[in-house]
Short mmCIF file of N, CA and C in Angstrom, two decimals:
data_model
loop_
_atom_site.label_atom_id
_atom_site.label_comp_id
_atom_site.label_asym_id
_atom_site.label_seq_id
_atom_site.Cartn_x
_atom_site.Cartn_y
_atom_site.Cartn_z
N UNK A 19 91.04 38.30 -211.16
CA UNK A 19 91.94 39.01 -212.00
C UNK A 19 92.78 38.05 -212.84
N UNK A 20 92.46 37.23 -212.96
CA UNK A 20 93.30 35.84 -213.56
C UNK A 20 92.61 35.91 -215.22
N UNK A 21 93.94 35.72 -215.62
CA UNK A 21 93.69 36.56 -217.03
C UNK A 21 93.54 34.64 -217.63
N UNK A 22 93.17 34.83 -219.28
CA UNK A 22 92.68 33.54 -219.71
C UNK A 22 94.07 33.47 -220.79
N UNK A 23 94.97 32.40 -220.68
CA UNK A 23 95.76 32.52 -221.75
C UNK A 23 95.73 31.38 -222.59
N UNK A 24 96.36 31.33 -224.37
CA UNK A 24 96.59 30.27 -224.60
C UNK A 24 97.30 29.51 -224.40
N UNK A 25 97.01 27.90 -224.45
CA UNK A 25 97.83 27.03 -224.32
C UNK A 25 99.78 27.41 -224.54
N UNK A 26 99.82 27.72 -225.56
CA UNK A 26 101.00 28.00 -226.13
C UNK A 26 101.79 29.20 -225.17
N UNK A 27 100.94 30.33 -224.89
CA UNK A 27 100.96 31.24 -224.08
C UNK A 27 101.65 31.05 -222.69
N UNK A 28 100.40 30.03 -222.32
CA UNK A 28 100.68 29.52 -220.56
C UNK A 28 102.14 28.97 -221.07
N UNK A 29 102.51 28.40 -222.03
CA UNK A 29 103.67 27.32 -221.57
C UNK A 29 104.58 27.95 -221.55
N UNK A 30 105.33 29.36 -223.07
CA UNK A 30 105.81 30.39 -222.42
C UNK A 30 106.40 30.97 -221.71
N UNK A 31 105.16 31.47 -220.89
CA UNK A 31 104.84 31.87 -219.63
C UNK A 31 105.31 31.85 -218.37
N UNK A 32 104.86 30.51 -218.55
CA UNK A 32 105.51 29.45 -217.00
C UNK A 32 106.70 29.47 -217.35
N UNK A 33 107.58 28.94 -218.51
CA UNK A 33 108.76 28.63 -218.62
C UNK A 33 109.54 30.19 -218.13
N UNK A 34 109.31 30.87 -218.91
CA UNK A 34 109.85 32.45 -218.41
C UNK A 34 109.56 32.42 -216.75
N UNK A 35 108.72 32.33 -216.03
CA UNK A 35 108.43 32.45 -214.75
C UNK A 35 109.31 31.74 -213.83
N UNK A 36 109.44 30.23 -214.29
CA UNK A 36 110.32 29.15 -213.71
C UNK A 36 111.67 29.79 -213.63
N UNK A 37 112.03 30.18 -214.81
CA UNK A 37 113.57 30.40 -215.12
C UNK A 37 113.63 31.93 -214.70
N UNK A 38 112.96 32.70 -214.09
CA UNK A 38 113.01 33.88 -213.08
C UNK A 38 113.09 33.41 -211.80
N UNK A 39 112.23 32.34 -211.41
CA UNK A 39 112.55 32.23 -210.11
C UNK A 39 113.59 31.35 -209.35
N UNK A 40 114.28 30.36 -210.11
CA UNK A 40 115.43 29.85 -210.66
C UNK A 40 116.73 30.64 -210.19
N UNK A 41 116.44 31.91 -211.17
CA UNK A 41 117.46 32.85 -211.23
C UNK A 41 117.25 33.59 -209.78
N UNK A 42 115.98 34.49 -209.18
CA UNK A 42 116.00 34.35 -207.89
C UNK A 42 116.65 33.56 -206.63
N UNK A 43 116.39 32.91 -206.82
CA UNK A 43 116.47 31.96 -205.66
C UNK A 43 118.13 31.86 -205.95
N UNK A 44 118.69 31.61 -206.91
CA UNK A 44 120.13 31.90 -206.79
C UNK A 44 121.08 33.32 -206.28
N UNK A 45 120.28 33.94 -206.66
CA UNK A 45 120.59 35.00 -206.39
C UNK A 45 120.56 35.33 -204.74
N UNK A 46 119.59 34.82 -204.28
CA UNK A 46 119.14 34.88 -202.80
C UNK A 46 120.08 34.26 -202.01
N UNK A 47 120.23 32.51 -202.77
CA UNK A 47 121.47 31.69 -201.80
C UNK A 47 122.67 32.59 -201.87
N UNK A 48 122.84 33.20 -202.51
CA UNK A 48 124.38 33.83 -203.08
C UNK A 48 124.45 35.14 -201.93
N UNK A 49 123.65 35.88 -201.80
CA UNK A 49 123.79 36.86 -200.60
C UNK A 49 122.96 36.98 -199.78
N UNK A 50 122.40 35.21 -199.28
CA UNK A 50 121.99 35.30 -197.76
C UNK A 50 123.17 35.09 -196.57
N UNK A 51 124.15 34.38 -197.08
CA UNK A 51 125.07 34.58 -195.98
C UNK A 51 125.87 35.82 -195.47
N UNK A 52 125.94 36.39 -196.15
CA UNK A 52 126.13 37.86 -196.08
C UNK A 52 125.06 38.81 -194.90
N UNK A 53 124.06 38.08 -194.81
CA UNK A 53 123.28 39.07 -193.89
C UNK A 53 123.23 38.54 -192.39
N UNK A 54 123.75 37.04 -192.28
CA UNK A 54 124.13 36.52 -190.92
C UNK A 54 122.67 35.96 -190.18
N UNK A 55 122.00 35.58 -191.26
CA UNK A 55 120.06 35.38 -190.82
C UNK A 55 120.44 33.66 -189.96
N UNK A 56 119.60 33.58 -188.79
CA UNK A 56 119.27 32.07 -188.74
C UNK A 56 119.38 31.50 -189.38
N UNK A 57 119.37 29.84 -188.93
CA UNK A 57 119.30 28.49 -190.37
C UNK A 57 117.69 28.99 -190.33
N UNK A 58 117.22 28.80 -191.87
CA UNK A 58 116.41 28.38 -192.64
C UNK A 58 115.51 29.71 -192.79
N UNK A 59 116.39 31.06 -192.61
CA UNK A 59 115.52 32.29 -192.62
C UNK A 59 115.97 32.55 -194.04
N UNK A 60 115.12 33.01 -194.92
CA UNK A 60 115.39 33.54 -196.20
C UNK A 60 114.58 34.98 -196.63
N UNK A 61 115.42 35.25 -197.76
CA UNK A 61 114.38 36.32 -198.53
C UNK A 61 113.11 36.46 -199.07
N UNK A 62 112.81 34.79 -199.58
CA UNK A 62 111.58 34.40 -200.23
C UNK A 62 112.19 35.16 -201.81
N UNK A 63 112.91 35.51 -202.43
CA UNK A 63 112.94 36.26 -203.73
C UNK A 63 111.89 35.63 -204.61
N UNK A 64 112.01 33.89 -204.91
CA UNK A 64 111.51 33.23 -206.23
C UNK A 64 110.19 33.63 -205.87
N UNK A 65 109.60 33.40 -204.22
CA UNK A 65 108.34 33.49 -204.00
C UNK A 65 107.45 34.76 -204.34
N UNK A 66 108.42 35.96 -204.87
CA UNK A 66 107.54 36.65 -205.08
C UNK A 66 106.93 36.45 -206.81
N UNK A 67 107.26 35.65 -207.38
CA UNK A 67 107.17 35.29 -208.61
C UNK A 67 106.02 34.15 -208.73
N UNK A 68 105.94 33.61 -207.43
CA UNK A 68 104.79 32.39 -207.28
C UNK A 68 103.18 33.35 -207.04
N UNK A 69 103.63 34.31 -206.74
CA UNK A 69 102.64 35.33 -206.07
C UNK A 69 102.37 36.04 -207.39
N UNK A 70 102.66 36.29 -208.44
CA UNK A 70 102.81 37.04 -209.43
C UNK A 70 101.82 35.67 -210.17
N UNK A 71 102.16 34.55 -210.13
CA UNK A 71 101.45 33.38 -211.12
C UNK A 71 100.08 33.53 -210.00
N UNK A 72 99.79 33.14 -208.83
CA UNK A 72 98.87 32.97 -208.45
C UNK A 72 97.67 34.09 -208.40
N UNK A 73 98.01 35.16 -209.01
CA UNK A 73 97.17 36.46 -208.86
C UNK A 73 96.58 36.82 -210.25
N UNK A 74 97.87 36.62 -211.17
CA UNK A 74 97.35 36.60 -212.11
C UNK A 74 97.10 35.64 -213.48
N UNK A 75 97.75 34.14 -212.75
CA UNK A 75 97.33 32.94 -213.76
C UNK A 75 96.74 31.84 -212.96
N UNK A 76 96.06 32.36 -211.50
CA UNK A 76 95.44 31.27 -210.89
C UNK A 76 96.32 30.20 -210.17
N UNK A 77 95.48 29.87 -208.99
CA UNK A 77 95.87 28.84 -208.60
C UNK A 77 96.31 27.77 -209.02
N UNK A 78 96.17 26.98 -209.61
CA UNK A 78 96.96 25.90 -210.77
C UNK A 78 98.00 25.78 -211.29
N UNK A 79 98.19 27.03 -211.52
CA UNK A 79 99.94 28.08 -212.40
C UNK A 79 100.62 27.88 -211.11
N UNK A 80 100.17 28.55 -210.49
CA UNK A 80 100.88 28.65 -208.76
C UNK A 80 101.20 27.57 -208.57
N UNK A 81 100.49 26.51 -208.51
CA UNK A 81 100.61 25.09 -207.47
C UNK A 81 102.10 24.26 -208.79
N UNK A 82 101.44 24.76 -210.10
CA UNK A 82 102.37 24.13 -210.76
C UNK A 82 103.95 24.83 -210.64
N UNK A 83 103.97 25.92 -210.51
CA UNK A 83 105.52 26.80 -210.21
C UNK A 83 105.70 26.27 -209.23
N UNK A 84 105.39 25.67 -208.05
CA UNK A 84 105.37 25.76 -206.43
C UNK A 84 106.21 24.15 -206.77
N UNK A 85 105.77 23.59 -207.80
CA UNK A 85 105.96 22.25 -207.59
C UNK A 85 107.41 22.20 -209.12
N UNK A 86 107.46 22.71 -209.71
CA UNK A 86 108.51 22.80 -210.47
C UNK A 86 110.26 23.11 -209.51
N UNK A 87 109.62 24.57 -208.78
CA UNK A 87 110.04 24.90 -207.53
C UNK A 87 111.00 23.86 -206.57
N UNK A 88 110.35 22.51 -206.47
CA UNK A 88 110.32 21.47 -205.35
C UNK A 88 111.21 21.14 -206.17
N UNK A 89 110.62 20.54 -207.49
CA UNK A 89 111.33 19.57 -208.48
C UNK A 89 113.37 20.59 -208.70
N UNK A 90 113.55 21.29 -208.58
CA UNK A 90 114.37 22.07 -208.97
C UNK A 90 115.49 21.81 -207.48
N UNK A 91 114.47 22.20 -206.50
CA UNK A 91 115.56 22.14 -205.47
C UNK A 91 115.75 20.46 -204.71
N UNK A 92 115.22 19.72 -205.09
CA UNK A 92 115.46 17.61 -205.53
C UNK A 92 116.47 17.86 -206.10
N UNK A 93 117.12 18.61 -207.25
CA UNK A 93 118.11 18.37 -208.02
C UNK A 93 119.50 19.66 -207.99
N UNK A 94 118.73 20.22 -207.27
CA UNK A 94 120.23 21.12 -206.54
C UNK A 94 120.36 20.86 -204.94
N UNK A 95 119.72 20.15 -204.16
CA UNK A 95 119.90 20.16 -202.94
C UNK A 95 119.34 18.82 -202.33
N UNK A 96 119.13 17.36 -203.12
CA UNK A 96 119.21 16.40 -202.78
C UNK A 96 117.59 16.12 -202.14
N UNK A 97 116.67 15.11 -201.88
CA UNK A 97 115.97 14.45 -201.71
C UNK A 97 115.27 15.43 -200.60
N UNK A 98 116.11 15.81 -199.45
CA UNK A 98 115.13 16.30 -198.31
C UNK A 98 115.03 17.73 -198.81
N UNK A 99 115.91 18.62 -199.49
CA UNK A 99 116.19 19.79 -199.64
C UNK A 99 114.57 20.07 -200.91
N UNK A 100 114.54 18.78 -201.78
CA UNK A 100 113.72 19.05 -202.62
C UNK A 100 112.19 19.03 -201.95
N UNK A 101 112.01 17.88 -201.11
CA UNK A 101 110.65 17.38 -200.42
C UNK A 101 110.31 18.87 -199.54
N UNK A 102 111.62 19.39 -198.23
CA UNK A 102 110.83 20.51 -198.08
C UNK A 102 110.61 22.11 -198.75
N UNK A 103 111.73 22.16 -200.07
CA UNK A 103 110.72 22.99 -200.94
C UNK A 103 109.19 22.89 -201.55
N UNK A 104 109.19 21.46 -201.89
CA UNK A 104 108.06 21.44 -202.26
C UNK A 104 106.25 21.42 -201.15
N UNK A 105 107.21 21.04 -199.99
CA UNK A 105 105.77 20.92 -198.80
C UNK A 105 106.10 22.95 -198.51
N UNK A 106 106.67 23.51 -198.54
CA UNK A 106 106.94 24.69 -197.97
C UNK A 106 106.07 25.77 -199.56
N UNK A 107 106.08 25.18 -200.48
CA UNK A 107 106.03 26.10 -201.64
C UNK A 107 104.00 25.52 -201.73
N UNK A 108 103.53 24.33 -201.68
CA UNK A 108 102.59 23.87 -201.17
C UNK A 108 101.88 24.51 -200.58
N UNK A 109 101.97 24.40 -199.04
CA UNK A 109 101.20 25.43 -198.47
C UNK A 109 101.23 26.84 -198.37
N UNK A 110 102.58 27.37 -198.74
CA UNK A 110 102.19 28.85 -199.28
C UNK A 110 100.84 28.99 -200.44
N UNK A 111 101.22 28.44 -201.89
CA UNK A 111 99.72 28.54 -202.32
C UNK A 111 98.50 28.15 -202.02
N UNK A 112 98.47 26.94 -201.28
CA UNK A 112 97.42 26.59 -200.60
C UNK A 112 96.79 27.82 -199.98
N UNK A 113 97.46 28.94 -199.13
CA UNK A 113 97.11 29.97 -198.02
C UNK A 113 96.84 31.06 -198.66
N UNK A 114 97.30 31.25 -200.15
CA UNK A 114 97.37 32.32 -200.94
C UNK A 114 96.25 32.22 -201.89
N UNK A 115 95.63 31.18 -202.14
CA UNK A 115 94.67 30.43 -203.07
C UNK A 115 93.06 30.94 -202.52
N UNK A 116 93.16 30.27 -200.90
CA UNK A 116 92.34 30.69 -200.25
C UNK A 116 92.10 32.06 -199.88
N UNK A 117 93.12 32.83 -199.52
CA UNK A 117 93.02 34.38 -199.31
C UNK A 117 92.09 34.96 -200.27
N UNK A 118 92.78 34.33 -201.81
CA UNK A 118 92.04 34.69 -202.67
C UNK A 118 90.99 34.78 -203.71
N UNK A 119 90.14 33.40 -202.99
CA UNK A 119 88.99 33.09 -203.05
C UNK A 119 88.33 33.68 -202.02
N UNK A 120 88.56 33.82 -200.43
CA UNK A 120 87.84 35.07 -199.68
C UNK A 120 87.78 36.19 -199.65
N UNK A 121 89.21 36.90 -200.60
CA UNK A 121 89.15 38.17 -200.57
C UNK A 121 88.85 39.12 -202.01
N UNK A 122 89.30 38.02 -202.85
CA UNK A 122 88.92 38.45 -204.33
C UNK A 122 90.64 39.22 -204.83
N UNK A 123 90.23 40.53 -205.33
CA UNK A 123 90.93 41.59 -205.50
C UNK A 123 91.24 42.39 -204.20
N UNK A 124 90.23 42.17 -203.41
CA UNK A 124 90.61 43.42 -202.40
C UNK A 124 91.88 43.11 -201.33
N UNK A 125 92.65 41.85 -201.48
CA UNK A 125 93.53 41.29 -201.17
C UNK A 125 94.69 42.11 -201.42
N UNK A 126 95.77 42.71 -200.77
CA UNK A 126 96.97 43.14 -201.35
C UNK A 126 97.80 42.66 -201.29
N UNK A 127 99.28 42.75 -201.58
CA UNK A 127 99.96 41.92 -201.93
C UNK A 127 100.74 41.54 -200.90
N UNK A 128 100.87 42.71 -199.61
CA UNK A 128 101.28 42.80 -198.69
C UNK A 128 100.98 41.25 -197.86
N UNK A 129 99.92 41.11 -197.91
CA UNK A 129 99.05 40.12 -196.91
C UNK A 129 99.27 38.80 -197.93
N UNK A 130 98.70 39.18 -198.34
CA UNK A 130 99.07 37.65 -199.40
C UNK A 130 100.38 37.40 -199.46
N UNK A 131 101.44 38.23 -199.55
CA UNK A 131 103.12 37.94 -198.96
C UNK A 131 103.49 37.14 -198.05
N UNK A 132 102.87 38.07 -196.63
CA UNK A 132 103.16 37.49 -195.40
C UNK A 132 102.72 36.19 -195.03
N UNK A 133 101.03 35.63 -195.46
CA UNK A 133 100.70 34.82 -195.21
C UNK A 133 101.15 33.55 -195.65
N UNK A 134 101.53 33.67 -196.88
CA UNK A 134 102.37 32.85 -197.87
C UNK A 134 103.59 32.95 -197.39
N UNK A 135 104.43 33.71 -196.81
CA UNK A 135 105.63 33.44 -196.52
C UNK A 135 105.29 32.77 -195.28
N UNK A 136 104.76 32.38 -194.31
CA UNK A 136 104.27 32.27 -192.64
C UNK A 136 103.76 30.89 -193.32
N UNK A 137 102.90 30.34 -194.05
CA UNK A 137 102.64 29.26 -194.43
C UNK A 137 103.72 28.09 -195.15
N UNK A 138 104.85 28.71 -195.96
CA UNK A 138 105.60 28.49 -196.57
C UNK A 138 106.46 27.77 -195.39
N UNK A 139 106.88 28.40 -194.24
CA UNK A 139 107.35 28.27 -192.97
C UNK A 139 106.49 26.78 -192.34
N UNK A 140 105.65 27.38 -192.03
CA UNK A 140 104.68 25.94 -191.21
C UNK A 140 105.03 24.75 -192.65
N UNK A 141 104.97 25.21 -193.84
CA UNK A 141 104.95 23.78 -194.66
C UNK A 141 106.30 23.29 -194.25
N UNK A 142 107.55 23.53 -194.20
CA UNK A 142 109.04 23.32 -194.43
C UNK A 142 109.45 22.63 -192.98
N UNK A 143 108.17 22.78 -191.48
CA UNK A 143 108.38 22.58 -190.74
C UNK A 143 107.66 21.14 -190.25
N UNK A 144 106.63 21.36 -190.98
CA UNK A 144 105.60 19.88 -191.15
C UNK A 144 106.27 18.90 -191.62
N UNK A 145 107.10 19.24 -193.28
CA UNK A 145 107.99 18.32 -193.73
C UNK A 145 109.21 17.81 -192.58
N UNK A 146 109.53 18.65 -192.38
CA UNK A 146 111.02 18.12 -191.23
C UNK A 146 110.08 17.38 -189.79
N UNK A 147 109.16 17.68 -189.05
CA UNK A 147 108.13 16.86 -188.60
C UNK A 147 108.04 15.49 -189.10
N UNK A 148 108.08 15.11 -190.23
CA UNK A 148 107.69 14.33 -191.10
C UNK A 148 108.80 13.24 -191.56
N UNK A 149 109.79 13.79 -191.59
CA UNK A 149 111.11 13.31 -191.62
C UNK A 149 111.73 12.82 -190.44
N UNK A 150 111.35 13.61 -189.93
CA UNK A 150 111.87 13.22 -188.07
C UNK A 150 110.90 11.88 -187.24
N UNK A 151 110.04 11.89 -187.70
CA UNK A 151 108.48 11.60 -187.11
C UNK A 151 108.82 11.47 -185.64
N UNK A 152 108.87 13.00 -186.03
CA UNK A 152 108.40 13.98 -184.24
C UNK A 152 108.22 15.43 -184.41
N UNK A 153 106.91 16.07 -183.68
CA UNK A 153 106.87 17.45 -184.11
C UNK A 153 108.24 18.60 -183.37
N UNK A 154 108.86 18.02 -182.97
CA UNK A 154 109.71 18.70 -182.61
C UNK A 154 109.86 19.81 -183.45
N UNK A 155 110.14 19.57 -185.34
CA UNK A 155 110.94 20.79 -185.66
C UNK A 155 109.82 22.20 -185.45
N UNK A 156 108.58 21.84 -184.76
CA UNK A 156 107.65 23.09 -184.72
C UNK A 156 108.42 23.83 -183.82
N UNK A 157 108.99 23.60 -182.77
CA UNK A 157 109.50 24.37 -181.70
C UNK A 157 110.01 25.26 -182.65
N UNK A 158 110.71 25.46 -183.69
CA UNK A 158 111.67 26.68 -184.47
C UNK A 158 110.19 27.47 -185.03
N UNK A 159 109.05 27.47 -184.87
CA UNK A 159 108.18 28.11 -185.39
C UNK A 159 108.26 29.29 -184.99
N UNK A 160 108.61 30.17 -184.04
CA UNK A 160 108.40 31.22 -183.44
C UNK A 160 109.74 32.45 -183.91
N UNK A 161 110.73 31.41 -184.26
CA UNK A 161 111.61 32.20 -185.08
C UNK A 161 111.41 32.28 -186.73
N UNK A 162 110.74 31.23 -187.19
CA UNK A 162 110.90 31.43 -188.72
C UNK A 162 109.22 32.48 -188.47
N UNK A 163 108.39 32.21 -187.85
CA UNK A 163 107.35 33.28 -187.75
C UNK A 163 107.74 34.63 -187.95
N UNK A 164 108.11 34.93 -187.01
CA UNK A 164 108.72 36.58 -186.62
C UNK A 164 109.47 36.81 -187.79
N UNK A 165 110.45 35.80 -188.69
CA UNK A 165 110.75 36.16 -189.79
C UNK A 165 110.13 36.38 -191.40
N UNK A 166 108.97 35.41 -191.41
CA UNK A 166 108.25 35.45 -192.16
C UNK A 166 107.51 36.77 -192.03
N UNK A 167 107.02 37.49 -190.94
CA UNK A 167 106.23 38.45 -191.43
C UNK A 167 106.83 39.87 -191.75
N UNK A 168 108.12 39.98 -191.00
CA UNK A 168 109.26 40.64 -192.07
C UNK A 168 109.50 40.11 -193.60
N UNK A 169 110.44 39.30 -193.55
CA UNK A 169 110.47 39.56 -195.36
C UNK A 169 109.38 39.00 -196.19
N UNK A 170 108.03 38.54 -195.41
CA UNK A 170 106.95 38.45 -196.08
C UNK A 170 106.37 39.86 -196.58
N UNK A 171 106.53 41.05 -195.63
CA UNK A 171 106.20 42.17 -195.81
C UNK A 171 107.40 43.07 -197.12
N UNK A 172 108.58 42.32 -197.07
CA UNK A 172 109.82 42.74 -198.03
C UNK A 172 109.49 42.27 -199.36
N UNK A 173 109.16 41.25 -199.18
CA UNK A 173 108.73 40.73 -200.72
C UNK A 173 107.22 40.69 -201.07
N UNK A 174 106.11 41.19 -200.54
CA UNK A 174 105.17 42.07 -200.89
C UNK A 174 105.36 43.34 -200.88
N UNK A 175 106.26 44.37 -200.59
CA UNK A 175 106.58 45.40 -201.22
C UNK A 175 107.47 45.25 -202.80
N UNK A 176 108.47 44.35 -202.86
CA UNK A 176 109.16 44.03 -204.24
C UNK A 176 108.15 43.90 -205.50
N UNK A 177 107.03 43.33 -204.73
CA UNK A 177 106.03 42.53 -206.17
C UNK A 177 105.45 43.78 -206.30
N UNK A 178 104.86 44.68 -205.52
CA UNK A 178 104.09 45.76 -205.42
C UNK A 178 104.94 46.93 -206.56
N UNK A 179 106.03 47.12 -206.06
CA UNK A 179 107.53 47.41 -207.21
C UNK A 179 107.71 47.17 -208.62
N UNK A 180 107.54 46.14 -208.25
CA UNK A 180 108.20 45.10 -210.06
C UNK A 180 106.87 44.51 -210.45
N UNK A 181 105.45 44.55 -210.19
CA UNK A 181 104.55 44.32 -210.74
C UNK A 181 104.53 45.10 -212.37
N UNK A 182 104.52 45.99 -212.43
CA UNK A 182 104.66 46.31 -214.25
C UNK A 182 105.41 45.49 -214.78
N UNK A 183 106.74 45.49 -214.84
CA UNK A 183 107.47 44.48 -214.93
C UNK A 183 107.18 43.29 -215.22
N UNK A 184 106.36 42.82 -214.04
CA UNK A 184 106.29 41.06 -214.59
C UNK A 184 105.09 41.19 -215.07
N UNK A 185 104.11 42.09 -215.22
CA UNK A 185 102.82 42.38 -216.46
C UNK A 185 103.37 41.88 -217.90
N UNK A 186 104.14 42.61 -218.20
CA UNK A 186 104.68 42.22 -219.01
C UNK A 186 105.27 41.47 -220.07
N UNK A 187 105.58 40.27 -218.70
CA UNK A 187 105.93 38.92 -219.19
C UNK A 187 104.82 38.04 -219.58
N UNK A 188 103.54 38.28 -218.95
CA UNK A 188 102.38 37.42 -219.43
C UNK A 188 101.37 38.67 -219.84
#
């Protein structure tokens, strides 16, 4: 379902996409404390916008938002804040890429949410692994899990929602 755009188009595109999920993700820091979630449980908001590039401008678009993504939070949240957006935004498309090379279209958005949010998780945890050099930070897997497939399922209903919407934009 990955539509063919022009050059000029894609750039656009992406830029509009970036600066949505930008605006997301602010929006998200701004009233996650308000809901009293664990450290490092989130909404995923921007991510449903990475899910929106990877479905319908391909994997590549994705990996490149995923990594703009990284680059963005390096410069609002300092060196480690940026490294594990970017290993966390990483293997979400990585998991979402593949879904959708095995599943095609018949993939919904639901699943492709969760898995991407649950992957997004294992990436952010590999990085701090990585940082630590000790797998310790896996032990928190079982809580960001159980959370991921909640608001993985929240923000595959949003995209499912606001899909006309972001038709639109590309």
């Amino acid at each position: 379902m990955s539509r063919t755009f022009s050059k000029t188009k894609k750039i656009t595109t992406m830029g509009l996409l970036f600066a949505l999920a930008m605006v997301l993700s602010f929006v998200e820091n701004t009233i996650v404390p308000f809901f009293g979630l664990p450290p490092g449980v989130k909404l995923g908001l921007s991510n449903i916008v990475v899910m929106y590039c990877m479905v319908y401008m391909g994997g590549g678009s994705a990996t490149q938002l995923a990594l703009l993504k990284g680059f963005f939070g390096f410069l609002t949240r300092g060196a480690t804040g940026g490294f594990l957006a970017t290993m966390g935004g990483l293997f979400s498309v990585m998991i979402m890429f593949i879904l959708k090379k095995l599943f095609g279209d018949k993939i919904n958005y639901y699943t492709l949410s969760i898995f991407g949010s649950l992957f997004h998780n294992i990436g952010q945890l590999t990085g701090a692994s990585l940082i630590f050099g000790s797998a310790f930070a896996m032990y928190y897997l079982p809580v960001l899990a159980g959370s991921a497939i909640v608001m993985g399922f929240v923000t595959g209903a949003i995209l499912k929602v606001v899909i006309p919407a972001l038709k639109r934009i590309g």
